Amino acid sequence: MPGLVSCPHCDRLYSNHSLQLHISKCKDNPNAVRRFSVVLKKSTNVKNPRPRTRSLSRPAGDEFRLCYVCGQRMDEKNVGSHEEKCLKAWSEACDRLAARFESRPPMPLMIPSVDGTSDSRRLNEHASVQATKAQTLRCRRCSAKVPLSSADQHRCTRFDPPVEYFF
């Protein structure tokens, strides 16, 4: 190849300009300046390992899970039965309010992890998002977002003005 010169230490091909830059950093060059060895010497002199800090993303203490319907915290072993009961109660409440409000059913996380284990942090993040969406209803008349707990008391101010009596 025209214009390429081989390195005298490692026999790799470089252009004239690149060869001069490479020779000063070539691994096989005994005179090369290496930053890695300087960094390595500094790190081997340190005897005390750096203390580990707690991660903000991991919970301290016992593991917990969030219900993907209501967002309540509970133990890992109780969450399955609670989610079934909670989903049943949620669907009954939404069926009762279905004439006036649109609801979005919460979806459990069905994506398995690569190694077959369950990632509680990922499940909890998904559950909190699903619970927020499930607990918010949209009024079909005024398009207002209403919490499920106060949907019975919702009044569309635009279409249902307050009644005033004049005597």
mmCIF file of C-alpha atoms in Angstrom:
data_model
loop_
_atom_site.group_PDB
_atom_site.id
_atom_site.type_symbol
_atom_site.label_atom_id
_atom_site.label_comp_id
_atom_site.label_asym_id
_atom_site.label_seq_id
_atom_site.Cartn_x
_atom_site.Cartn_y
_atom_site.Cartn_z
ATOM 1 C CA MET A 1 0.000 0.000 0.000
ATOM 2 C CA PRO A 2 1.440 3.356 -0.977
ATOM 3 C CA GLY A 3 2.316 5.798 1.747
ATOM 4 C CA LEU A 4 2.189 3.302 4.636
ATOM 5 C CA VAL A 5 5.146 2.587 6.881
ATOM 6 C CA SER A 6 5.439 -0.248 9.406
ATOM 7 C CA CYS A 7 6.159 0.400 13.061
ATOM 8 C CA PRO A 8 9.698 -0.763 13.993
ATOM 9 C CA HIS A 9 8.400 -2.254 17.260
ATOM 10 C CA CYS A 10 5.062 -3.959 16.468
ATOM 11 C CA ASP A 11 5.145 -4.139 12.610
ATOM 12 C CA ARG A 12 1.737 -2.512 12.179
ATOM 13 C CA LEU A 13 1.163 -0.266 9.169
ATOM 14 C CA TYR A 14 0.664 3.468 9.680
ATOM 15 C CA SER A 15 0.898 6.641 7.622
ATOM 16 C CA ASN A 16 3.983 8.803 8.169
ATOM 17 C CA HIS A 17 2.083 11.223 10.372
ATOM 18 C CA SER A 18 0.321 8.494 12.388
ATOM 19 C CA LEU A 19 3.525 6.499 12.855
ATOM 20 C CA GLN A 20 5.204 9.308 14.778
ATOM 21 C CA LEU A 21 2.199 9.520 17.101
ATOM 22 C CA HIS A 22 2.056 5.737 17.466
ATOM 23 C CA ILE A 23 5.739 5.150 18.275
ATOM 24 C CA SER A 24 5.539 7.273 21.410
ATOM 25 C CA LYS A 25 2.637 5.122 22.667
ATOM 26 C CA CYS A 26 3.438 1.696 21.190
ATOM 27 C CA LYS A 27 3.132 -1.178 23.673
ATOM 28 C CA ASP A 28 6.235 -2.929 22.318
ATOM 29 C CA ASN A 29 8.401 0.215 22.482
ATOM 30 C CA PRO A 30 10.550 0.089 25.651
ATOM 31 C CA ASN A 31 10.981 3.888 25.589
ATOM 32 C CA ALA A 32 7.260 4.677 25.247
ATOM 33 C CA VAL A 33 5.595 6.843 27.859
ATOM 34 C CA ARG A 34 2.667 4.982 29.382
ATOM 35 C CA ARG A 35 0.070 6.735 31.493
ATOM 36 C CA PHE A 36 -1.548 3.443 32.483
ATOM 37 C CA SER A 37 1.510 2.283 34.436
ATOM 38 C CA VAL A 38 1.582 5.559 36.382
ATOM 39 C CA VAL A 39 -2.096 5.184 37.258
ATOM 40 C CA LEU A 40 -1.548 1.524 38.152
ATOM 41 C CA LYS A 41 1.303 2.391 40.537
ATOM 42 C CA LYS A 42 -0.842 4.968 42.306
ATOM 43 C CA SER A 43 -3.726 2.553 42.747
ATOM 44 C CA THR A 44 -1.520 -0.260 44.134
ATOM 45 C CA ASN A 45 -0.176 1.994 46.892
ATOM 46 C CA VAL A 46 -3.676 2.467 48.312
ATOM 47 C CA LYS A 47 -4.208 -0.151 51.024
ATOM 48 C CA ASN A 48 -7.634 0.765 52.379
ATOM 49 C CA PRO A 49 -10.450 0.075 49.943
ATOM 50 C CA ARG A 50 -12.962 2.812 49.458
ATOM 51 C CA PRO A 51 -16.037 2.283 51.656
ATOM 52 C CA ARG A 52 -19.170 1.331 49.786
ATOM 53 C CA THR A 53 -21.994 3.820 49.747
ATOM 54 C CA ARG A 54 -25.656 2.975 49.693
ATOM 55 C CA SER A 55 -27.397 3.317 46.399
ATOM 56 C CA LEU A 56 -30.400 5.609 46.337
ATOM 57 C CA SER A 57 -32.280 3.305 43.982
ATOM 58 C CA ARG A 58 -32.265 0.285 46.286
ATOM 59 C CA PRO A 59 -34.488 0.138 49.352
ATOM 60 C CA ALA A 60 -32.875 -0.100 52.762
ATOM 61 C CA GLY A 61 -33.880 -3.062 54.885
ATOM 62 C CA ASP A 62 -36.579 -5.511 53.873
ATOM 63 C CA GLU A 63 -37.570 -6.011 50.275
ATOM 64 C CA PHE A 64 -41.030 -4.767 49.381
ATOM 65 C CA ARG A 65 -43.254 -4.704 46.338
ATOM 66 C CA LEU A 66 -45.881 -2.266 45.156
ATOM 67 C CA CYS A 67 -49.357 -3.319 44.076
ATOM 68 C CA TYR A 68 -49.781 -2.394 40.417
ATOM 69 C CA VAL A 69 -53.464 -1.524 41.000
ATOM 70 C CA CYS A 70 -53.472 0.680 44.112
ATOM 71 C CA GLY A 71 -49.749 1.400 44.662
ATOM 72 C CA GLN A 72 -49.684 0.085 48.244
ATOM 73 C CA ARG A 73 -46.384 -1.264 49.663
ATOM 74 C CA MET A 74 -46.341 -4.837 50.965
ATOM 75 C CA ASP A 75 -44.186 -7.924 51.446
ATOM 76 C CA GLU A 76 -43.113 -10.030 48.462
ATOM 77 C CA LYS A 77 -45.127 -13.030 49.645
ATOM 78 C CA ASN A 78 -48.423 -11.126 50.100
ATOM 79 C CA VAL A 79 -48.423 -9.114 46.889
ATOM 80 C CA GLY A 80 -49.865 -11.815 44.587
ATOM 81 C CA SER A 81 -53.074 -12.422 46.517
ATOM 82 C CA HIS A 82 -53.490 -8.703 47.224
ATOM 83 C CA GLU A 83 -53.181 -7.807 43.526
ATOM 84 C CA GLU A 84 -55.931 -10.285 42.584
ATOM 85 C CA LYS A 85 -58.329 -8.896 45.214
ATOM 86 C CA CYS A 86 -57.405 -5.309 44.414
ATOM 87 C CA LEU A 87 -57.906 -5.775 40.661
ATOM 88 C CA LYS A 88 -61.327 -7.329 41.298
ATOM 89 C CA ALA A 89 -62.371 -4.395 43.537
ATOM 90 C CA TRP A 90 -60.998 -1.887 41.015
ATOM 91 C CA SER A 91 -62.920 -3.450 38.114
ATOM 92 C CA GLU A 92 -66.161 -3.462 40.151
ATOM 93 C CA ALA A 93 -65.733 0.225 40.998
ATOM 94 C CA CYS A 94 -64.978 1.119 37.377
ATOM 95 C CA ASP A 95 -67.940 -0.916 36.086
ATOM 96 C CA ARG A 96 -70.192 1.055 38.419
ATOM 97 C CA LEU A 97 -68.767 4.361 37.116
ATOM 98 C CA ALA A 98 -68.431 3.280 33.471
ATOM 99 C CA ALA A 99 -71.329 5.410 32.212
ATOM 100 C CA ARG A 100 -69.620 8.699 33.121
ATOM 101 C CA PHE A 101 -65.905 7.888 33.259
ATOM 102 C CA GLU A 102 -63.269 6.261 31.086
ATOM 103 C CA SER A 103 -60.781 4.085 32.906
ATOM 104 C CA ARG A 104 -57.579 2.391 31.890
ATOM 105 C CA PRO A 105 -57.041 -1.100 33.317
ATOM 106 C CA PRO A 106 -53.676 -1.625 35.026
ATOM 107 C CA MET A 107 -51.369 -4.102 33.302
ATOM 108 C CA PRO A 108 -48.932 -6.331 35.195
ATOM 109 C CA LEU A 109 -45.341 -6.461 33.978
ATOM 110 C CA MET A 110 -45.100 -9.614 31.871
ATOM 111 C CA ILE A 111 -41.564 -9.194 30.479
ATOM 112 C CA PRO A 112 -39.200 -11.781 32.009
ATOM 113 C CA SER A 113 -35.647 -10.854 32.852
ATOM 114 C CA VAL A 114 -32.763 -12.330 30.883
ATOM 115 C CA ASP A 115 -31.487 -14.573 33.661
ATOM 116 C CA GLY A 116 -34.913 -15.651 34.970
ATOM 117 C CA THR A 117 -34.821 -13.657 38.205
ATOM 118 C CA SER A 118 -37.245 -10.903 39.113
ATOM 119 C CA ASP A 119 -35.947 -7.368 39.459
ATOM 120 C CA SER A 120 -37.960 -5.842 42.300
ATOM 121 C CA ARG A 121 -36.812 -2.290 41.479
ATOM 122 C CA ARG A 122 -38.053 -2.614 37.907
ATOM 123 C CA LEU A 123 -41.323 -4.214 39.033
ATOM 124 C CA ASN A 124 -41.886 -1.428 41.576
ATOM 125 C CA GLU A 125 -41.260 1.317 39.006
ATOM 126 C CA HIS A 126 -43.732 -0.305 36.619
ATOM 127 C CA ALA A 127 -46.270 -0.827 39.414
ATOM 128 C CA SER A 128 -46.152 2.817 40.509
ATOM 129 C CA VAL A 129 -46.781 4.033 36.948
ATOM 130 C CA GLN A 130 -49.633 1.555 36.443
ATOM 131 C CA ALA A 131 -51.221 2.417 39.798
ATOM 132 C CA THR A 132 -51.154 6.125 38.978
ATOM 133 C CA LYS A 133 -52.831 5.516 35.632
ATOM 134 C CA ALA A 134 -55.395 3.103 37.095
ATOM 135 C CA GLN A 135 -56.407 5.467 39.895
ATOM 136 C CA THR A 136 -57.067 8.342 37.478
ATOM 137 C CA LEU A 137 -60.329 8.391 35.524
ATOM 138 C CA ARG A 138 -61.347 10.745 32.713
ATOM 139 C CA CYS A 139 -64.804 12.269 32.656
ATOM 140 C CA ARG A 140 -66.565 11.614 29.348
ATOM 141 C CA ARG A 141 -68.455 14.926 29.456
ATOM 142 C CA CYS A 142 -65.836 17.493 30.418
ATOM 143 C CA SER A 143 -62.608 15.473 29.888
ATOM 144 C CA ALA A 144 -61.416 16.280 33.400
ATOM 145 C CA LYS A 145 -59.051 13.855 35.101
ATOM 146 C CA VAL A 146 -60.603 12.701 38.350
ATOM 147 C CA PRO A 147 -59.169 10.441 41.079
ATOM 148 C CA LEU A 148 -61.043 7.162 41.473
ATOM 149 C CA SER A 149 -61.688 7.847 45.158
ATOM 150 C CA SER A 150 -63.572 11.098 44.466
ATOM 151 C CA ALA A 151 -65.263 10.176 41.174
ATOM 152 C CA ASP A 152 -68.710 9.916 42.803
ATOM 153 C CA GLN A 153 -68.555 13.561 43.922
ATOM 154 C CA HIS A 154 -67.342 14.904 40.543
ATOM 155 C CA ARG A 155 -69.476 17.640 39.038
ATOM 156 C CA CYS A 156 -68.874 18.932 35.542
ATOM 157 C CA THR A 157 -68.802 22.683 36.166
ATOM 158 C CA ARG A 158 -69.239 23.452 32.504
ATOM 159 C CA PHE A 159 -72.318 21.275 31.990
ATOM 160 C CA ASP A 160 -73.725 21.003 35.527
ATOM 161 C CA PRO A 161 -73.695 24.546 36.924
ATOM 162 C CA PRO A 162 -74.588 24.907 40.581
ATOM 163 C CA VAL A 163 -78.284 25.347 41.225
ATOM 164 C CA GLU A 164 -79.181 28.698 42.737
ATOM 165 C CA TYR A 165 -82.583 29.469 44.202
ATOM 166 C CA PHE A 166 -83.886 33.032 44.186
ATOM 167 C CA PHE A 167 -86.810 33.874 46.472
#
